[in-house]
Amino acid sequence: MYNRQNLYFSDASAAAPDAPSSNPAVSGEEAKGRFRVVNFADPTGVGSVDSPEAAPTEGMQNGDTVMSETSLHSSTGGQHHYHYDTHTNTYYLRTFGHNTIDAVPNIDFYRQTAAPLGEKLTRPTLSELHDELDKVRPLASPETTDLNKAPAFRFRLRLLLLVADFDSIFCASKEPFEDGFANGDELTPAEEAAAKEAAESKGVVKFGWIKGVLVRCMLNIWGVMLFIRMSWIVGQSGIALSCVIVAMATVVTTITGLSTSAIATNGFVRGGGAYYLISRSLGPEFGGSIGLIFAFANAVAVAMYVVGFAETVVELLIGMDAVMTDEVNDIRIIGTITIIILLGISVAGMEWEAKAQIFLLVVLVTAIFNYFIGSFIPMKSKEAKGFLGYDASIMWENMGPDFRGETFFSVFAIFFPAATGILAGANISGDLADPQMAIPKGTLLAILITGIVYLGVAISTGSCILRDASGNVNDTISSHLMANCSTAACKFGYDFSTCKNEDTCRYGLHRDFQVMSLVSGFGPIITAGIFSATLSSALASLVSAPKVFQALCKDNIYPGLQMFAKGYGKNNEPLRGYILTFGIGLAFILIGMASLIACSLVNRCFHAVFVLNRKNPRWRPSFKYYNMWVSLAGAILCCGVMFVINWAAALLTNVIVMALYIYVSHKKPDVNWGSSTQALTYHQALTHTLHLSGVEDHIKNFRPQCLVMTGYPNSRPALLDLVHSFTKNVGMMICGHIRTGYRRPNFKELATDQARYQRWLLKNETKAFYTPVFAEDLKQGCQYLLQAAGLGRLKPNTLVLGFKNDWRDGDMMNVETYISMIHDAFDFQFGAVILRLKEGLDVSHIQGQGTKHIFAFILSFVVVCIPADKKSPTVPLNVSDQRLLEASQQFQKKQGKGTVDVWWLFDDGGLTLLIPYLLTNKKRWKECKIRVFIGGKINRIDHDRRAMATLLSKFRIDFSDITVLGDINTKPKKEHMAAFEEMIEPYRLKEDDMEQEAAERLKNSEPWRITDNELELYRAKTHRQIRLNELLKEHSSTANLIVISLPLARKGAVSSALYMAWLEALSKDLPPILLVRGNHQSVLTFYS
């Protein structure tokens, strides 16, 4: 829809009459180029020049400040527009000594279209600064027209300016597609949603690095592992290996934290957390596959944490003999009630959720301090249960491992999920006031604090608690046996060897998961800490999963999930995502598969770490403490440990990720985020192209690389389809387009068309490049393309033309140019291919019917454009156009069981044979058989056939038949000769009927004319073309395609009219025919 709200025009006198120019020295020529914005779309008229009462804005006081129309467009799409005058004219006068429309660097120029941090401003375009003055002031000179006093003229002027751009916006019939802009300027669904968010961002709750990242990460990293499993890990692994396990997990998470920090500071971060970072760094394929699993795993993690909480509550109920039904169903009941309460907190808003997290952190920290304080207060009543206070002998005894049914890696697998909560802060990136500062600082500090606490707990529990204790105060040792006792318990008068040997001990690091409650100063506080750890982790996952999923749905990677992209309230809360996460969590709670949940969670974390540790080639992070090789090592470590822990689950997760990756790659979402995948693809392409340039061409690697003179790619579909059939996945195709004209070339339009039609080729799955050039004529343009098209070894080697069917109807100089293009191709050592369809090739005059516009001229200046009704019937095609349209589509269909007839009359290096072979290897031509026709003598037919069969078998080319034409040199029929003479009659010079000087003048002015001498000299060759046409009609009239050697004409000896007549006589009234002539260098070989 045409929505141009501002137009500009020259107006040196637009300033208030009483406002003198601030720079009298400005030249009159410079003054002519000044223009200002007129907002004629404002329905109120406020601020418009039509309103004499409207006060001029500050930036317009002296008429010297220029504002482009695009600079007034805000990113929010609102009705208000800010007049941007590049820091006001006074600033420029002070900075440069004179006023200028050239803008100085400004951060607002570099914002994205939907930047939520401020208005997007657009700097003056290069055209506004560079184009000639008459292009921006097309109608009237401001020196002669006072626009402030001529409202009627101004109205007509604006309408004419509107019409000036009409053709490029509405009436471009050559436009090959209707799905938006070609240059990627349209807003993606995510950008539109972000723009809407930006417009409604007032009152949004944003968190700092402590409340938003540090608190959440610490709560997730500590978790229930700290209070229940850490003492057991020390009992199994010992103090030393426990510290190693904690250190390994901390190293992995620190490397991931460094990578996350680097990615987060490599550009502005929006909502979506880990998904946003992955997708914008590695592209939608990685982001879409990892993001979906990441969101699902967070939803499943809610169930794991809630089940952990419910199990703790049920244990307390069992201790108090207050079980409701049975243990399993009590877990389900308590879990369901808990997740409903958590859902209510989440739906209430991020502010309430943050307050809940702060409260839970206070409880958790209190519980940690409670444990450490209690560990320094040994009590006699606790000694029988294994808590004897800090002692070197206990520490030394617990220093080494004592694995009982476990291994180092199995223990590490149990601990590692506790350390992977580092993404809890990044996952709410959209709710952070400054994600680039908050994510690195909060994440890394959380890793440091929690790592120290885990190490402290490991050393503390191992230094004051025994591995095995019975809890029986009578398990003491007599004084006379104490000398033979070597355990640490003996030092305190206890002997727990009996229960250890009989496996009846109920306390100690190995036996009691609640040992930290025993050690603590007040046991119920530890229970409160367990509740806090589980509930905080569950709440964080319940918030993270919907926000990550919402960001994924906004990007429309999976179209069927877009309903979950909708947000509600000032914080754009994903209420639908909350309900979906609640449903997934509740399902897993009712199933009660806690171990499966943990496994899924571990694999999710490993994959997130692995992906985040990838190097981004366009790397400019403000966070400098990052090294690519360290991150690579971390990724390898994560991947290896993932398979060591549970190879089956790891393999399954990889398969799911790969399947999602393939799906997203196949769908090709219409997004362009400038990902490192794109940069890597470019780098590899450039590297391989340069490497290829240093390798000499070899005959075994020859492939047709075609420069196809299609014009606009959609104007000659048959030519495009046929060449694409034998170059797809084999060679290269460049669609050349020579644009000529007497007017000055519009290079901006050329660049726009280049991007536009390249997108059209991609959309139609045509593997080709579109290369337009401006030239004075076709010959010059063809020479440009023959010389400059391609890159390195990726340059065309074959020129493909459409046959000039109308050569006898127009100016013969066009024929001269057409034939010279073929000569130029041979001069550049190109092969030449000409395709002829008897119906023709060019369908450009057919396109666009039914989309014409009706113009009505009203008054002398007003133009009104009314689009035709789309529902009106299209103009019916005449018979010839209908046939042309059908013929243009014939190569898009499967060819069926037919033949491709190869008339290999002259050895051109094998291109005439290679093209049919490549063609019949394609799916559409697979059922067609190759028939070969060669010239020969009647008395040597069998010999020639055997020789050709031997050659084809050595080339490993299948054929169905070989025909030797013994009568190829027979004279053609008289009627065909007479028809040829009649065809060339208008183009003969007839020098015998005029004076020599007059004949020379005529030949110089019309070089295409056929001389009598030339006609006599090449009479035998003329007869051959006519005779070949007779043979073609006899043998190949039913072929799907004819491929025949293109006759050569010596440059400077054969006139263009005669050569064109040869091609006409050879190829007329036949099925589709391809005239081929290689550059006489071998393209086939039978050597290995």
Coordinates of N, CA and C in Angstrom, one line a residue, residues 351-420:
E351 N 7.1 -8.7 38.4 CA 7.4 -8.0 39.7 C 7.1 -8.9 40.9
W352 N 6.0 -9.6 40.9 CA 5.7 -10.5 42.0 C 6.6 -11.7 42.0
E353 N 6.9 -12.2 40.8 CA 7.8 -13.3 40.7 C 9.2 -12.9 41.3
A354 N 9.7 -11.7 41.0 CA 11.0 -11.3 41.5 C 11.0 -11.2 43.0
K355 N 9.9 -10.7 43.5 CA 9.8 -10.6 45.0 C 9.8 -11.9 45.7
A356 N 9.1 -12.9 45.0 CA 9.2 -14.3 45.5 C 10.6 -14.8 45.5
Q357 N 11.3 -14.5 44.4 CA 12.7 -15.0 44.3 C 13.6 -14.4 45.4
I358 N 13.4 -13.2 45.6 CA 14.2 -12.5 46.7 C 13.9 -13.2 48.0
F359 N 12.7 -13.4 48.3 CA 12.3 -14.1 49.6 C 12.9 -15.5 49.7
L360 N 12.8 -16.2 48.6 CA 13.4 -17.6 48.6 C 14.9 -17.6 48.7
L361 N 15.6 -16.5 48.2 CA 17.0 -16.4 48.3 C 17.4 -16.2 49.7
V362 N 16.7 -15.3 50.4 CA 16.9 -15.0 51.8 C 16.8 -16.3 52.7
V363 N 15.8 -17.1 52.4 CA 15.6 -18.3 53.1 C 16.8 -19.3 52.8
L364 N 17.2 -19.3 51.5 CA 18.3 -20.2 51.1 C 19.6 -19.8 51.8
V365 N 19.9 -18.6 51.7 CA 21.2 -18.1 52.3 C 21.2 -18.3 53.8
T366 N 20.0 -18.1 54.5 CA 19.9 -18.3 55.9 C 20.2 -19.8 56.2
A367 N 19.7 -20.7 55.4 CA 19.9 -22.1 55.6 C 21.4 -22.5 55.4
I368 N 22.0 -21.9 54.5 CA 23.5 -22.1 54.3 C 24.3 -21.7 55.5
F369 N 24.0 -20.5 56.0 CA 24.7 -20.0 57.2 C 24.3 -20.8 58.4
N370 N 23.1 -21.3 58.4 CA 22.6 -22.2 59.5 C 23.5 -23.4 59.6
Y371 N 23.8 -24.0 58.4 CA 24.6 -25.2 58.4 C 26.0 -24.9 58.8
F372 N 26.6 -23.9 58.3 CA 28.0 -23.6 58.7 C 28.2 -23.3 60.1
I373 N 27.2 -22.5 60.7 CA 27.2 -22.2 62.1 C 27.1 -23.5 62.9
G374 N 26.2 -24.3 62.6 CA 26.0 -25.6 63.3 C 27.2 -26.5 63.2
S375 N 27.9 -26.4 62.1 CA 29.1 -27.3 62.0 C 30.2 -27.0 63.0
F376 N 30.2 -25.8 63.5 CA 31.2 -25.4 64.6 C 30.6 -25.7 66.0
I377 N 29.4 -26.2 66.1 CA 28.9 -26.5 67.4 C 28.6 -28.0 67.6
P378 N 29.6 -28.8 67.9 CA 29.4 -30.2 68.0 C 28.6 -30.5 69.3
M379 N 27.8 -31.5 69.2 CA 26.9 -31.9 70.4 C 27.1 -33.4 70.6
K380 N 27.1 -33.7 71.9 CA 27.3 -35.1 72.2 C 26.2 -36.0 71.7
S381 N 25.0 -35.5 71.6 CA 23.9 -36.3 71.1 C 24.0 -36.6 69.6
K382 N 24.8 -35.9 68.9 CA 24.9 -36.1 67.4 C 26.1 -36.9 67.1
E383 N 27.0 -37.3 68.0 CA 28.2 -38.0 67.7 C 27.8 -39.4 67.2
A384 N 26.9 -40.1 67.8 CA 26.5 -41.4 67.4 C 26.0 -41.5 66.0
K385 N 25.5 -40.3 65.5 CA 25.0 -40.2 64.1 C 26.1 -39.8 63.1
G386 N 27.3 -39.7 63.6 CA 28.4 -39.4 62.7 C 29.0 -38.0 62.7
F387 N 28.3 -37.1 63.3 CA 28.8 -35.7 63.4 C 29.7 -35.6 64.6
L388 N 31.0 -35.5 64.4 CA 31.9 -35.4 65.5 C 32.7 -34.1 65.6
G389 N 32.4 -33.1 64.7 CA 33.1 -31.9 64.7 C 34.3 -31.9 63.8
Y390 N 34.9 -30.8 63.5 CA 36.0 -30.7 62.6 C 37.2 -31.4 63.3
D391 N 37.9 -32.3 62.5 CA 39.0 -33.0 63.0 C 39.9 -33.5 61.8
A392 N 41.2 -33.4 61.9 CA 42.1 -33.7 60.8 C 42.0 -35.2 60.4
S393 N 41.8 -36.1 61.4 CA 41.7 -37.5 61.1 C 40.4 -37.8 60.3
I394 N 39.3 -37.1 60.6 CA 38.1 -37.3 59.8 C 38.4 -36.8 58.4
M395 N 39.0 -35.6 58.3 CA 39.3 -35.1 57.0 C 40.2 -36.0 56.1
W396 N 41.2 -36.5 56.8 CA 42.1 -37.4 56.0 C 41.4 -38.7 55.6
E397 N 40.6 -39.3 56.5 CA 39.9 -40.5 56.2 C 38.9 -40.3 55.0
N398 N 38.3 -39.1 54.9 CA 37.3 -38.8 53.9 C 38.0 -38.2 52.6
M399 N 39.3 -38.1 52.6 CA 40.0 -37.4 51.5 C 39.9 -38.2 50.2
G400 N 40.0 -39.6 50.3 CA 40.0 -40.4 49.1 C 38.6 -40.9 48.8
P401 N 38.4 -41.5 47.6 CA 37.1 -42.0 47.2 C 36.7 -43.3 47.9
D402 N 35.4 -43.6 48.0 CA 34.9 -44.8 48.5 C 33.6 -45.1 47.7
F403 N 33.8 -45.4 46.4 CA 32.6 -45.6 45.5 C 31.9 -46.9 45.9
R404 N 30.6 -46.9 46.1 CA 29.8 -48.0 46.4 C 28.7 -48.1 45.4
G405 N 28.9 -48.9 44.3 CA 27.9 -49.0 43.3 C 27.9 -47.8 42.3
E406 N 28.8 -46.9 42.4 CA 28.9 -45.8 41.6 C 30.3 -45.7 41.0
T407 N 30.4 -44.8 40.0 CA 31.7 -44.4 39.4 C 31.9 -42.9 39.5
F408 N 33.1 -42.5 39.1 CA 33.3 -41.0 39.1 C 32.4 -40.3 38.2
F409 N 32.2 -40.8 37.0 CA 31.3 -40.2 36.0 C 29.9 -40.2 36.4
S410 N 29.4 -41.3 37.0 CA 28.0 -41.4 37.4 C 27.8 -40.4 38.6
V411 N 28.7 -40.2 39.5 CA 28.6 -39.2 40.5 C 28.6 -37.8 39.9
F412 N 29.5 -37.6 38.9 CA 29.5 -36.3 38.2 C 28.2 -36.0 37.5
A413 N 27.7 -37.0 36.9 CA 26.4 -36.9 36.2 C 25.3 -36.4 37.1
I414 N 25.3 -36.9 38.4 CA 24.3 -36.5 39.3 C 24.5 -35.0 39.8
F415 N 25.8 -34.6 39.9 CA 26.0 -33.3 40.4 C 25.9 -32.2 39.2
F416 N 26.3 -32.5 38.0 CA 26.4 -31.5 37.0 C 25.1 -30.7 36.7
P417 N 23.9 -31.3 36.7 CA 22.7 -30.5 36.5 C 22.6 -29.3 37.4
A418 N 23.1 -29.5 38.7 CA 23.0 -28.4 39.7 C 23.8 -27.2 39.2
A419 N 24.8 -27.4 38.4 CA 25.7 -26.3 38.1 C 25.2 -25.6 36.8
T420 N 24.2 -26.0 36.2 CA 23.8 -25.5 34.9 C 22.7 -24.5 34.9

